[in-house]
Short mmCIF file of C-alpha atoms in Angstrom, two decimals:
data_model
loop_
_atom_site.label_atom_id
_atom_site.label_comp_id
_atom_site.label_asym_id
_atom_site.label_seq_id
_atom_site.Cartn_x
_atom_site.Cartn_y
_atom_site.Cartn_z
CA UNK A 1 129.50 106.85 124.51
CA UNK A 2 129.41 110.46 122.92
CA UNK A 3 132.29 112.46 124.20
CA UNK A 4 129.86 115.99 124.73
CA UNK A 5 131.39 119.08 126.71
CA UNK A 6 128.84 117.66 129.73
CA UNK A 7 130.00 113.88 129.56
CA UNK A 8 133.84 115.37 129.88
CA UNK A 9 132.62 117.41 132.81
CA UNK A 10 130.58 114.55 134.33
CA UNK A 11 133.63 112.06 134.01
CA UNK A 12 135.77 114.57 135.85
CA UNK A 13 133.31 115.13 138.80
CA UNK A 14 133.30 111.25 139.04
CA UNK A 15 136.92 110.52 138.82
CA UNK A 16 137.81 113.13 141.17
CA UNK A 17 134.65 112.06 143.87
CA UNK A 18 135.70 108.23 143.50
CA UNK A 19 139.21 109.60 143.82
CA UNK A 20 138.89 111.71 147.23
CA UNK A 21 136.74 108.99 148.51
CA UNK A 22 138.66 106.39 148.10
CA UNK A 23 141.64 108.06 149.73
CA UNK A 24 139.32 109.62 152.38
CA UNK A 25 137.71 106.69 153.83
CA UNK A 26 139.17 103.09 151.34
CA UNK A 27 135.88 102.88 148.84
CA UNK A 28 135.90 104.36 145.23
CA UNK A 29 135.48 101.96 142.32
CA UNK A 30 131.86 99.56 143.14
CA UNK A 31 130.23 102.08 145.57
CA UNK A 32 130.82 105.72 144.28
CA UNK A 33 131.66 105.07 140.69
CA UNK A 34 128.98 101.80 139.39
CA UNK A 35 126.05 104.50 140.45
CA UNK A 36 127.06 107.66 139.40
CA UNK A 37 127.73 105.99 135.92
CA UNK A 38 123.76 104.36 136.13
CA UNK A 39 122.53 107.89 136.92
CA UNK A 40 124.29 110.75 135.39
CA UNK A 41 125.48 108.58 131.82
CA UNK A 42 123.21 105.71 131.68
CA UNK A 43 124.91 103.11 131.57
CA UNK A 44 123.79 99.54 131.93
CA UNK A 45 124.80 98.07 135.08
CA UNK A 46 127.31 95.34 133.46
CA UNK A 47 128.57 98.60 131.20
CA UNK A 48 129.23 100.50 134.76
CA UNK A 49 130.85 97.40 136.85
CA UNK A 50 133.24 97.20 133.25
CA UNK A 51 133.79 100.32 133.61
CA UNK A 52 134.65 100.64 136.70
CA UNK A 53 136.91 97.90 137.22
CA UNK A 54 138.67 99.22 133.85
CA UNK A 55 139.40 102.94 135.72
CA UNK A 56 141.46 100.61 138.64
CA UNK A 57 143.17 98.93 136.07
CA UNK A 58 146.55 101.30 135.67
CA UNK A 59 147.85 102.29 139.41
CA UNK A 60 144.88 104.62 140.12
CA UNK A 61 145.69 103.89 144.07
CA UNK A 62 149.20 104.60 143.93
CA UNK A 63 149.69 107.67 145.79
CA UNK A 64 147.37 106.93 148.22
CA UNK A 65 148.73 103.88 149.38
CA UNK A 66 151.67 105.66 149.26
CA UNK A 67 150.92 108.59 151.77
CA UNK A 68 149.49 105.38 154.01
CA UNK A 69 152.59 104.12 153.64
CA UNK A 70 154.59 106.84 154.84
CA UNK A 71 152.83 108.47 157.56
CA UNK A 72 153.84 108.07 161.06
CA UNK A 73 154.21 105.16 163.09
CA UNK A 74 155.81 103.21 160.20
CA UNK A 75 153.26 103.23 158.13
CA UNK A 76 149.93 101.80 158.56
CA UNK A 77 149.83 98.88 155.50
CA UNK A 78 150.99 95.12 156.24
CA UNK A 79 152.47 94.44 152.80
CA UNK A 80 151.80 90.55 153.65
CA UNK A 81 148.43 90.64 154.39
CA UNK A 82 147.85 93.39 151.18
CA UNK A 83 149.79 90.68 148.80
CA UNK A 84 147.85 87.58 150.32
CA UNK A 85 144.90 89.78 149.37
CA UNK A 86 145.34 91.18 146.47
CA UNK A 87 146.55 87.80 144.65
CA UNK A 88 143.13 86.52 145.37
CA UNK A 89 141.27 89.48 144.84
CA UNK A 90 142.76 88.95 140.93
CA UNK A 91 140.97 85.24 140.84
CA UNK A 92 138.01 86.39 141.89
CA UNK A 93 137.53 89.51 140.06
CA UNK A 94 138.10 87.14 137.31
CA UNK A 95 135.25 84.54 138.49
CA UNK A 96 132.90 87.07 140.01
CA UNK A 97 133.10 88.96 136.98
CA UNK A 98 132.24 85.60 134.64
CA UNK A 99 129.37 85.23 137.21
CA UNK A 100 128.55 88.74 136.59
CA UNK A 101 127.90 88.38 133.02
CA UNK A 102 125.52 85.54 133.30
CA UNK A 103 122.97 87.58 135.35
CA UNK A 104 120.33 89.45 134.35
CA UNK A 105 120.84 93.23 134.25
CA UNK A 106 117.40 93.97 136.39
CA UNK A 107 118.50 91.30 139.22
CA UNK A 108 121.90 92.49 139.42
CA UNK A 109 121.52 95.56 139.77
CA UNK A 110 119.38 94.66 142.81
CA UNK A 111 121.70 92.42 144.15
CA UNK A 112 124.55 95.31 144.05
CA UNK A 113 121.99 97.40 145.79
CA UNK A 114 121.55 94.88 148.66
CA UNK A 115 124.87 94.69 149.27
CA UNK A 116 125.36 98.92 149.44
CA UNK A 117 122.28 98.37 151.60
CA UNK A 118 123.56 95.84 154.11
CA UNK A 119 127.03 97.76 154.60
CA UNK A 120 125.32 100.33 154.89
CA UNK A 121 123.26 99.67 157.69
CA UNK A 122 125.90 97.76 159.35
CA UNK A 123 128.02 101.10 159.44
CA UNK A 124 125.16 103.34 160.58
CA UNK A 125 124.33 100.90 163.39
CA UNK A 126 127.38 99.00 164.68
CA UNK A 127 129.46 100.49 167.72
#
């Protein structure tokens, strides 16, 4: 990718969005970041999911967690549950992303929109 004055500028707005949302309200990396890459640098949808998985890799999270951590009520994060998690999370990011690689760029890019689509929905219309 060609590092232009406007790519710089467009990288920033995206780090910063994914950033605030993802301290604002938990999402980030798949549902902010994968489209803005698509649309504003145009990348391939494998290109963006690499991508965006490679911006989570150093402790992007950190402080975040951290002010969850700390606020009132001693904290709101169950360190259990979050290391149960986030062990498997590593195995499958690794097989999801092997999966990944085998599909067609066209089908999943519709399958990632499906899935924005039916979370979504469920947010808009569940109580």
């Amino acid at each position: 990718m060609k590092m232009t004055l406007t790519t710089i500028i467009i990288l920033i707005i995206i780090g910063l969005l994914a950033g605030i949302l993802s301290g604002l309200v938990g999402v980030g990396g798949g549902i902010i970041m994968v489209p803005l890459f698509i649309l504003f640098l145009g990348l391939t949808q494998h290109n963006a999911q690499g991508l965006s998985l490679a911006v989570m890799l150093p402790p992007v999270t950190f402080l975040a967690v951290y002010n969850y951590h700390t606020s009132g009520n001693g904290g709101n994060i169950d360190w259990k549950v979050a290391l149960i998690v986030s062990v498997l999370f590593i195995v499958g990011g690794f097989i999801g992303s092997k999966i990944a690689l085998q599909i067609d760029q066209r089908m999943l890019k519709k399958i990632f929109g499906i899935m924005m689509l039916i979370v979504a929905i469920k947010l808009i219309f569940t109580k």
